[in-house]
Amino acid sequence: MSTENLPQNPEQPSRKPRVAVVFGGRSSEHGISVVTAGAVLRAIDRTKYDVLPIGITQDGRWALTADEPDRMAIVDRTAPNVDQLAESAEGGVVLSVDPANREVVYSEPGSVPKALGEVDVVFPVLHGPYGEDGTLQGLLELSGVPYVGAGVLASAVGQDKEYMKRVFTSFGLKVGPYVVIRPREWERDEPGARRKIIDFAGEHGWPLFVKPARAGSSFGITKVDDLGGLDEAIAEAQRHDPKIIVEAALRGREIECGVLEFEDGPRASVPAEIPPVQAHAFYDFEAKYIDSADGIVPAPLTDEQTAEVRRLAVEAFDAASCEGLVRADFFLTEDGEFVINEINTMPGFTPISMYPRMWQETGVDYQELVDRLVQAALRRSTGLR
């Protein structure tokens, strides 16, 4: 049969990959996540990608939000929130958990649900629990949608300071002294749990840093100089996480290094140094995001020290099975040894944050950084890999 007179179907032009930027969330780091999303939305190349901003409110609702990065900024020392950006106070966004269907649906009470089209990759810029800890990553794995950054295991390890240190130790990376108090210990024997910390202080000396075990951006962290401040510090940490970790103070310089996934594997940026912050007891949230404490990029290290910390940063990335990006934080002790403090699988990512600044100095500007992360996600499949 001749096909000469049948209607012809010219080949449709391929559409641009669709990136859902997911931000906000239920953790205490909600506000800085919104700020980060604004920076990503401003930087992402709209000639290469279609973009769908999705905000998660502090009570967990997935909201369709305005694509207006200028509204996602800290104003008068106050961080923005998703409720200010949501298109509706009640509407919700739903991502299918059927791997054969990547369509996003938006619905409001009393209205017919509206299909928003398929999503090719999710760029989650959430910090802390319910976003950076493997929970969102697990949902995306079930949905079959590729995503930027670490997978389920690496995200969980990177969020839990205890198990992060245990993994690093098992791979031969040096960590500082610490002790963990789990909620069950505190509930069953509060005096015994407190005594455990006091004994730790007796062995390693004051000051101590009392921290939530699974929080970031320095929320809930207290530097404790003596026994008199201990109970208040414990209560503050437990306000963010029932599991707390207590770390001995390490004498030395704070050095950070960024790791980024390239086509041939992870590479490390030039390192940075966080100098002592005079107006703050340590490098806390306000120093990082409000007062914009100046990190020194690149860090004034010898060539040998720079090579060593870059090597160790990639080792930490591999030890935790990370993907996409990591910021690795170290202490350079007085005897010249690098001790790893922690990694962040979704580090502060505003243009003034240390991770983008380190890569800028290494030769990867903010827009290219965003693009490389999206491309790395698109190259990966979900599931076991």
Short mmCIF file of C-alpha atoms in Angstrom, two decimals:
data_model
loop_
_atom_site.label_atom_id
_atom_site.label_comp_id
_atom_site.label_asym_id
_atom_site.label_seq_id
_atom_site.Cartn_x
_atom_site.Cartn_y
_atom_site.Cartn_z
CA MET A 1 0.00 0.00 0.00
CA SER A 2 1.35 3.44 -0.94
CA THR A 3 1.83 5.97 1.86
CA GLU A 4 2.14 8.83 -0.57
CA ASN A 5 -1.19 10.46 0.22
CA LEU A 6 -1.36 9.74 3.97
CA PRO A 7 -0.93 12.64 6.40
CA GLN A 8 2.72 13.08 7.30
CA ASN A 9 3.83 13.51 10.94
CA PRO A 10 6.91 15.68 10.97
CA GLU A 11 9.30 14.85 13.80
CA GLN A 12 8.42 16.87 16.87
CA PRO A 13 11.21 19.00 18.29
CA SER A 14 12.51 17.54 21.54
CA ARG A 15 11.37 19.48 24.58
CA LYS A 16 13.70 20.96 27.15
CA PRO A 17 14.29 18.90 30.32
CA ARG A 18 11.93 20.01 33.07
CA VAL A 19 13.50 20.76 36.45
CA ALA A 20 11.38 20.95 39.59
CA VAL A 21 13.17 23.09 42.19
CA VAL A 22 11.83 21.86 45.54
CA PHE A 23 12.50 24.00 48.60
CA GLY A 24 11.32 25.06 52.05
CA GLY A 25 10.44 22.04 54.14
CA ARG A 26 9.58 21.17 57.71
CA SER A 27 12.95 21.70 59.37
CA SER A 28 14.29 24.72 61.22
CA GLU A 29 16.32 25.47 58.08
CA HIS A 30 13.16 26.28 56.09
CA GLY A 31 14.04 29.93 55.54
CA ILE A 32 17.57 29.45 54.25
CA SER A 33 16.23 26.77 51.89
CA VAL A 34 13.90 29.38 50.37
CA VAL A 35 16.84 31.77 49.98
CA THR A 36 18.85 29.02 48.29
CA ALA A 37 15.96 28.28 45.92
CA GLY A 38 15.84 31.93 44.90
CA ALA A 39 19.52 31.80 43.95
CA VAL A 40 19.06 28.57 41.97
CA LEU A 41 15.98 29.88 40.15
CA ARG A 42 17.86 33.03 39.25
CA ALA A 43 20.87 31.09 37.94
CA ILE A 44 19.32 28.16 36.09
CA ASP A 45 19.57 28.47 32.31
CA ARG A 46 16.02 28.96 31.02
CA THR A 47 17.18 28.40 27.43
CA LYS A 48 18.14 24.83 28.39
CA TYR A 49 15.54 23.92 31.01
CA ASP A 50 11.89 24.41 31.85
CA VAL A 51 11.55 25.16 35.55
CA LEU A 52 8.79 24.35 38.04
CA PRO A 53 9.18 25.85 41.55
CA ILE A 54 7.56 23.75 44.29
CA GLY A 55 7.65 24.90 47.89
CA ILE A 56 7.04 22.70 50.93
CA THR A 57 5.43 24.60 53.80
CA GLN A 58 6.53 24.19 57.38
CA ASP A 59 3.54 21.94 58.01
CA GLY A 60 4.47 19.70 55.06
CA ARG A 61 2.10 20.86 52.29
CA TRP A 62 3.59 20.82 48.77
CA ALA A 63 2.61 24.14 47.23
CA LEU A 64 2.78 25.59 43.74
CA THR A 65 4.77 28.79 44.16
CA ALA A 66 5.56 31.91 42.23
CA ASP A 67 8.70 31.84 40.10
CA GLU A 68 9.93 35.09 41.62
CA PRO A 69 13.48 34.78 42.95
CA ASP A 70 13.58 38.39 44.12
CA ARG A 71 10.98 37.58 46.78
CA MET A 72 13.15 34.78 48.18
CA ALA A 73 15.62 36.90 50.10
CA ILE A 74 16.45 37.71 53.72
CA VAL A 75 14.91 41.08 54.56
CA ASP A 76 15.59 42.91 57.83
CA ARG A 77 17.39 39.80 59.16
CA THR A 78 14.24 37.72 58.56
CA ALA A 79 14.24 34.74 56.22
CA PRO A 80 11.35 34.21 53.75
CA ASN A 81 8.94 31.27 53.88
CA VAL A 82 6.92 29.23 51.41
CA ASP A 83 3.54 30.49 52.65
CA GLN A 84 4.47 33.95 51.38
CA LEU A 85 5.14 32.52 47.90
CA ALA A 86 2.36 29.91 47.55
CA GLU A 87 -0.19 30.46 44.79
CA SER A 88 -2.91 29.23 47.15
CA ALA A 89 -3.33 28.73 50.88
CA GLU A 90 -4.93 25.32 50.31
CA GLY A 91 -3.79 23.98 46.93
CA GLY A 92 -1.36 21.07 46.87
CA VAL A 93 1.12 19.56 44.43
CA VAL A 94 1.30 15.78 44.13
CA LEU A 95 4.13 13.79 42.57
CA SER A 96 3.12 10.34 41.36
CA VAL A 97 4.85 7.36 42.97
CA ASP A 98 4.34 5.38 39.75
CA PRO A 99 7.76 5.22 38.03
CA ALA A 100 6.00 5.04 34.66
CA ASN A 101 4.32 8.40 35.27
CA ARG A 102 6.39 11.45 36.18
CA GLU A 103 3.48 13.84 35.87
CA VAL A 104 2.90 16.44 38.56
CA VAL A 105 -0.69 17.24 39.51
CA TYR A 106 -2.00 20.35 41.24
CA SER A 107 -5.32 20.36 43.06
CA GLU A 108 -7.40 22.69 45.19
CA PRO A 109 -10.45 21.82 47.30
CA GLY A 110 -13.58 21.81 45.12
CA SER A 111 -11.66 22.03 41.84
CA VAL A 112 -10.73 19.52 39.17
CA PRO A 113 -7.05 18.51 39.54
CA LYS A 114 -4.80 20.10 36.95
CA ALA A 115 -1.90 18.27 35.29
CA LEU A 116 1.27 20.36 35.32
CA GLY A 117 3.23 18.07 33.01
CA GLU A 118 6.09 15.68 33.55
CA VAL A 119 9.22 16.36 35.57
CA ASP A 120 12.57 15.06 34.32
CA VAL A 121 14.70 15.92 37.33
CA VAL A 122 14.19 17.34 40.83
CA PHE A 123 16.62 19.85 42.29
CA PRO A 124 15.95 19.56 46.05
CA VAL A 125 17.44 22.52 47.90
CA LEU A 126 16.09 21.47 51.28
CA HIS A 127 18.26 21.48 54.37
CA GLY A 128 17.86 19.35 57.46
CA PRO A 129 15.27 16.68 58.39
CA TYR A 130 12.50 15.81 55.92
CA GLY A 131 14.56 16.93 52.96
CA GLU A 132 18.31 16.45 53.25
CA ASP A 133 18.17 13.27 55.35
CA GLY A 134 17.09 10.68 52.77
CA THR A 135 13.33 10.96 53.29
CA LEU A 136 12.66 13.06 50.18
CA GLN A 137 15.27 11.06 48.27
CA GLY A 138 13.36 7.86 49.09
CA LEU A 139 10.15 9.37 47.73
CA LEU A 140 11.91 10.35 44.51
CA GLU A 141 13.36 6.85 44.18
CA LEU A 142 9.84 5.41 44.48
CA SER A 143 8.64 7.91 41.87
CA GLY A 144 11.47 7.05 39.49
CA VAL A 145 12.48 10.71 39.14
CA PRO A 146 16.23 11.53 39.00
CA TYR A 147 17.36 14.19 41.45
CA VAL A 148 20.32 16.37 42.27
CA GLY A 149 22.63 15.31 45.08
CA ALA A 150 23.15 12.37 47.39
CA GLY A 151 20.99 9.24 47.42
CA VAL A 152 19.05 7.79 50.34
CA LEU A 153 21.95 6.23 52.25
CA ALA A 154 24.43 9.09 51.76
CA SER A 155 21.79 11.66 52.66
CA ALA A 156 20.94 9.81 55.89
CA VAL A 157 24.60 9.37 56.80
CA GLY A 158 25.34 13.00 56.01
CA GLN A 159 22.50 14.17 58.25
CA ASP A 160 23.32 12.05 61.31
CA LYS A 161 26.55 13.30 62.87
CA GLU A 162 27.04 10.11 64.89
CA TYR A 163 26.81 7.67 61.99
CA MET A 164 28.72 10.04 59.72
CA LYS A 165 31.65 9.85 62.16
CA ARG A 166 31.32 6.08 62.43
CA VAL A 167 31.50 5.73 58.63
CA PHE A 168 34.50 8.04 58.40
CA THR A 169 36.32 6.15 61.15
CA SER A 170 35.71 2.84 59.38
CA PHE A 171 37.34 4.28 56.24
CA GLY A 172 40.38 5.52 58.14
CA LEU A 173 39.47 9.21 58.28
CA LYS A 174 40.34 10.87 61.57
CA VAL A 175 37.49 12.40 63.60
CA GLY A 176 37.53 14.30 66.88
CA PRO A 177 36.35 12.94 70.27
CA TYR A 178 32.57 12.83 70.77
CA VAL A 179 29.85 11.25 72.85
CA VAL A 180 26.21 10.64 71.88
CA ILE A 181 23.13 10.75 74.10
CA ARG A 182 20.14 8.98 72.57
CA PRO A 183 16.59 9.88 73.60
CA ARG A 184 16.04 6.53 75.31
CA GLU A 185 19.13 7.07 77.47
CA TRP A 186 17.87 10.49 78.54
CA GLU A 187 14.35 9.20 79.25
CA ARG A 188 15.49 6.16 81.27
CA ASP A 189 18.31 7.68 83.28
CA GLU A 190 18.66 11.45 82.94
CA PRO A 191 21.27 11.79 85.73
CA GLY A 192 23.30 8.96 84.19
CA ALA A 193 23.17 10.56 80.74
CA ARG A 194 24.28 13.89 82.18
CA ARG A 195 27.09 12.14 84.07
CA LYS A 196 28.23 10.60 80.77
CA ILE A 197 28.73 14.10 79.36
CA ILE A 198 30.45 15.37 82.52
CA ASP A 199 32.85 12.40 82.44
CA PHE A 200 33.55 13.19 78.79
CA ALA A 201 34.37 16.79 79.77
CA GLY A 202 36.64 15.47 82.51
CA GLU A 203 38.56 13.45 79.94
CA HIS A 204 38.73 16.05 77.14
CA GLY A 205 38.27 19.36 78.95
CA TRP A 206 36.04 22.36 78.43
CA PRO A 207 34.68 23.94 76.29
CA LEU A 208 32.36 21.40 74.69
CA PHE A 209 30.00 21.80 71.76
CA VAL A 210 26.52 20.41 72.41
CA LYS A 211 24.65 19.79 69.16
CA PRO A 212 21.49 18.23 67.77
CA ALA A 213 22.71 15.05 66.08
CA ARG A 214 20.57 15.61 62.96
CA ALA A 215 20.30 19.33 62.27
CA GLY A 216 22.29 21.83 60.24
CA SER A 217 23.05 25.52 59.73
CA SER A 218 24.36 25.52 63.32
CA PHE A 219 20.81 25.57 64.74
CA GLY A 220 20.64 24.32 68.31
CA ILE A 221 24.42 24.31 68.81
CA THR A 222 25.88 25.76 72.00
CA LYS A 223 29.48 26.24 73.01
CA VAL A 224 29.61 25.31 76.70
CA ASP A 225 32.50 26.69 78.73
CA ASP A 226 31.72 25.05 82.05
CA LEU A 227 29.26 22.86 83.92
CA GLY A 228 26.95 25.79 84.64
CA GLY A 229 25.86 26.09 81.01
CA LEU A 230 25.39 22.39 80.31
CA ASP A 231 21.70 21.88 81.11
CA GLU A 232 20.61 24.87 79.06
CA ALA A 233 22.72 23.67 76.12
CA ILE A 234 21.22 20.17 76.30
CA ALA A 235 17.69 21.60 76.34
CA GLU A 236 18.47 23.79 73.32
CA ALA A 237 19.88 20.88 71.33
CA GLN A 238 16.93 18.64 72.24
CA ARG A 239 14.57 21.34 71.00
CA HIS A 240 15.83 20.48 67.50
CA ASP A 241 16.52 16.75 67.90
CA PRO A 242 15.93 14.31 70.79
CA LYS A 243 19.30 12.73 69.96
CA ILE A 244 22.28 14.93 70.82
CA ILE A 245 26.01 14.75 70.20
CA VAL A 246 28.66 16.38 72.35
CA GLU A 247 32.02 17.14 70.77
CA ALA A 248 35.33 18.13 72.30
CA ALA A 249 36.74 21.45 71.14
CA LEU A 250 39.60 21.00 68.69
CA ARG A 251 42.37 23.58 68.67
CA GLY A 252 43.17 24.60 65.15
CA ARG A 253 41.99 26.26 61.96
CA GLU A 254 38.61 25.60 60.30
CA ILE A 255 39.12 24.51 56.69
CA GLU A 256 36.37 23.68 54.20
CA CYS A 257 36.53 22.03 50.79
CA GLY A 258 33.87 21.48 48.13
CA VAL A 259 33.41 18.31 46.11
CA LEU A 260 31.53 18.28 42.80
CA GLU A 261 30.65 15.38 40.53
CA PHE A 262 32.10 15.71 37.04
CA GLU A 263 31.70 13.33 34.10
CA ASP A 264 34.88 11.50 35.14
CA GLY A 265 34.09 11.41 38.86
CA PRO A 266 34.26 13.70 41.93
CA ARG A 267 36.76 16.53 42.09
CA ALA A 268 37.64 18.87 44.95
CA SER A 269 37.65 22.66 44.88
CA VAL A 270 40.30 24.90 46.31
CA PRO A 271 39.80 24.97 50.08
CA ALA A 272 38.62 27.89 52.19
CA GLU A 273 39.35 28.94 55.73
CA ILE A 274 36.74 30.17 58.20
CA PRO A 275 38.52 32.68 60.43
CA PRO A 276 37.41 33.25 64.04
CA VAL A 277 34.20 35.28 64.07
CA GLN A 278 34.59 38.04 66.63
CA ALA A 279 30.88 38.85 67.06
CA HIS A 280 29.86 35.20 67.52
CA ALA A 281 30.93 32.38 69.83
CA PHE A 282 31.42 30.18 66.75
CA TYR A 283 30.43 30.02 63.07
CA ASP A 284 26.67 29.97 63.71
CA PHE A 285 23.63 30.63 61.52
CA GLU A 286 23.76 34.41 61.79
CA ALA A 287 27.46 34.46 61.02
CA LYS A 288 26.87 32.30 57.94
CA TYR A 289 23.77 33.89 56.47
CA ILE A 290 22.98 37.18 58.17
CA ASP A 291 26.29 38.82 58.95
CA SER A 292 28.07 37.12 56.02
CA ALA A 293 31.30 36.31 57.85
CA ASP A 294 34.21 36.47 55.44
CA GLY A 295 35.75 33.14 54.61
CA ILE A 296 39.22 33.24 53.07
CA VAL A 297 39.21 31.71 49.59
CA PRO A 298 41.58 30.12 48.82
CA ALA A 299 42.75 29.16 52.28
CA PRO A 300 46.32 30.23 53.06
CA LEU A 301 47.76 26.71 53.13
CA THR A 302 50.95 25.20 51.78
CA ASP A 303 50.72 23.34 48.46
CA GLU A 304 51.08 20.07 50.36
CA GLN A 305 48.28 20.95 52.80
CA THR A 306 46.00 22.04 49.95
CA ALA A 307 46.58 18.78 48.09
CA GLU A 308 45.99 16.78 51.27
CA VAL A 309 42.68 18.40 52.22
CA ARG A 310 41.40 18.07 48.65
CA ARG A 311 42.30 14.38 48.70
CA LEU A 312 40.58 13.86 52.04
CA ALA A 313 37.44 15.69 50.86
CA VAL A 314 37.07 13.30 47.92
CA GLU A 315 37.74 10.35 50.25
CA ALA A 316 34.93 11.53 52.53
CA PHE A 317 32.63 11.93 49.49
CA ASP A 318 33.36 8.34 48.44
CA ALA A 319 33.24 6.92 51.98
CA ALA A 320 29.64 8.08 52.42
CA SER A 321 28.68 7.03 48.85
CA CYS A 322 27.81 10.62 47.95
CA GLU A 323 26.67 11.93 44.59
CA GLY A 324 26.45 15.38 43.09
CA LEU A 325 27.98 17.63 45.71
CA VAL A 326 29.37 17.80 49.23
CA ARG A 327 31.04 20.37 51.42
CA ALA A 328 33.56 18.72 53.70
CA ASP A 329 34.56 20.57 56.89
CA PHE A 330 37.89 19.95 58.60
CA PHE A 331 40.03 21.19 61.45
CA LEU A 332 43.71 21.67 60.76
CA THR A 333 45.09 20.95 64.22
CA GLU A 334 48.10 22.59 65.82
CA ASP A 335 50.22 19.54 65.01
CA GLY A 336 49.39 19.87 61.30
CA GLU A 337 46.84 17.06 61.01
CA PHE A 338 43.50 17.34 59.21
CA VAL A 339 40.55 16.07 61.28
CA ILE A 340 37.19 15.84 59.50
CA ASN A 341 34.33 17.44 61.39
CA GLU A 342 31.39 16.75 59.06
CA ILE A 343 30.05 16.77 55.53
CA ASN A 344 27.00 18.54 54.17
CA THR A 345 25.27 16.79 51.27
CA MET A 346 23.26 19.94 50.49
CA PRO A 347 25.50 22.71 51.82
CA GLY A 348 24.65 26.37 52.00
CA PHE A 349 24.15 27.22 48.34
CA THR A 350 23.50 30.93 48.10
CA PRO A 351 26.05 32.83 45.96
CA ILE A 352 27.75 34.12 49.13
CA SER A 353 27.90 30.64 50.69
CA MET A 354 31.28 28.99 50.99
CA TYR A 355 30.57 26.08 48.64
CA PRO A 356 29.82 28.24 45.55
CA ARG A 357 32.60 30.65 46.48
CA MET A 358 35.16 27.84 46.58
CA TRP A 359 34.07 26.61 43.16
CA GLN A 360 34.05 30.15 41.78
CA GLU A 361 37.71 30.41 42.79
CA THR A 362 38.34 26.98 41.23
CA GLY A 363 36.92 28.16 37.90
CA VAL A 364 33.26 27.04 38.04
CA ASP A 365 30.88 29.98 38.38
CA TYR A 366 27.46 29.75 40.03
CA GLN A 367 25.48 29.25 36.82
CA GLU A 368 27.81 26.49 35.63
CA LEU A 369 27.67 24.89 39.07
CA VAL A 370 23.88 24.67 38.90
CA ASP A 371 24.06 23.31 35.35
CA ARG A 372 26.65 20.65 36.24
CA LEU A 373 24.50 19.43 39.12
CA VAL A 374 21.41 19.13 36.92
CA GLN A 375 23.39 17.35 34.19
CA ALA A 376 24.90 14.92 36.72
CA ALA A 377 21.39 14.09 37.95
CA LEU A 378 20.11 13.55 34.42
CA ARG A 379 22.97 11.10 33.73
CA ARG A 380 21.97 8.92 36.69
CA SER A 381 19.11 6.49 36.97
CA THR A 382 17.09 5.92 40.12
CA GLY A 383 17.24 2.62 41.95
CA LEU A 384 20.35 0.56 42.73
CA ARG A 385 23.43 2.02 41.07
#
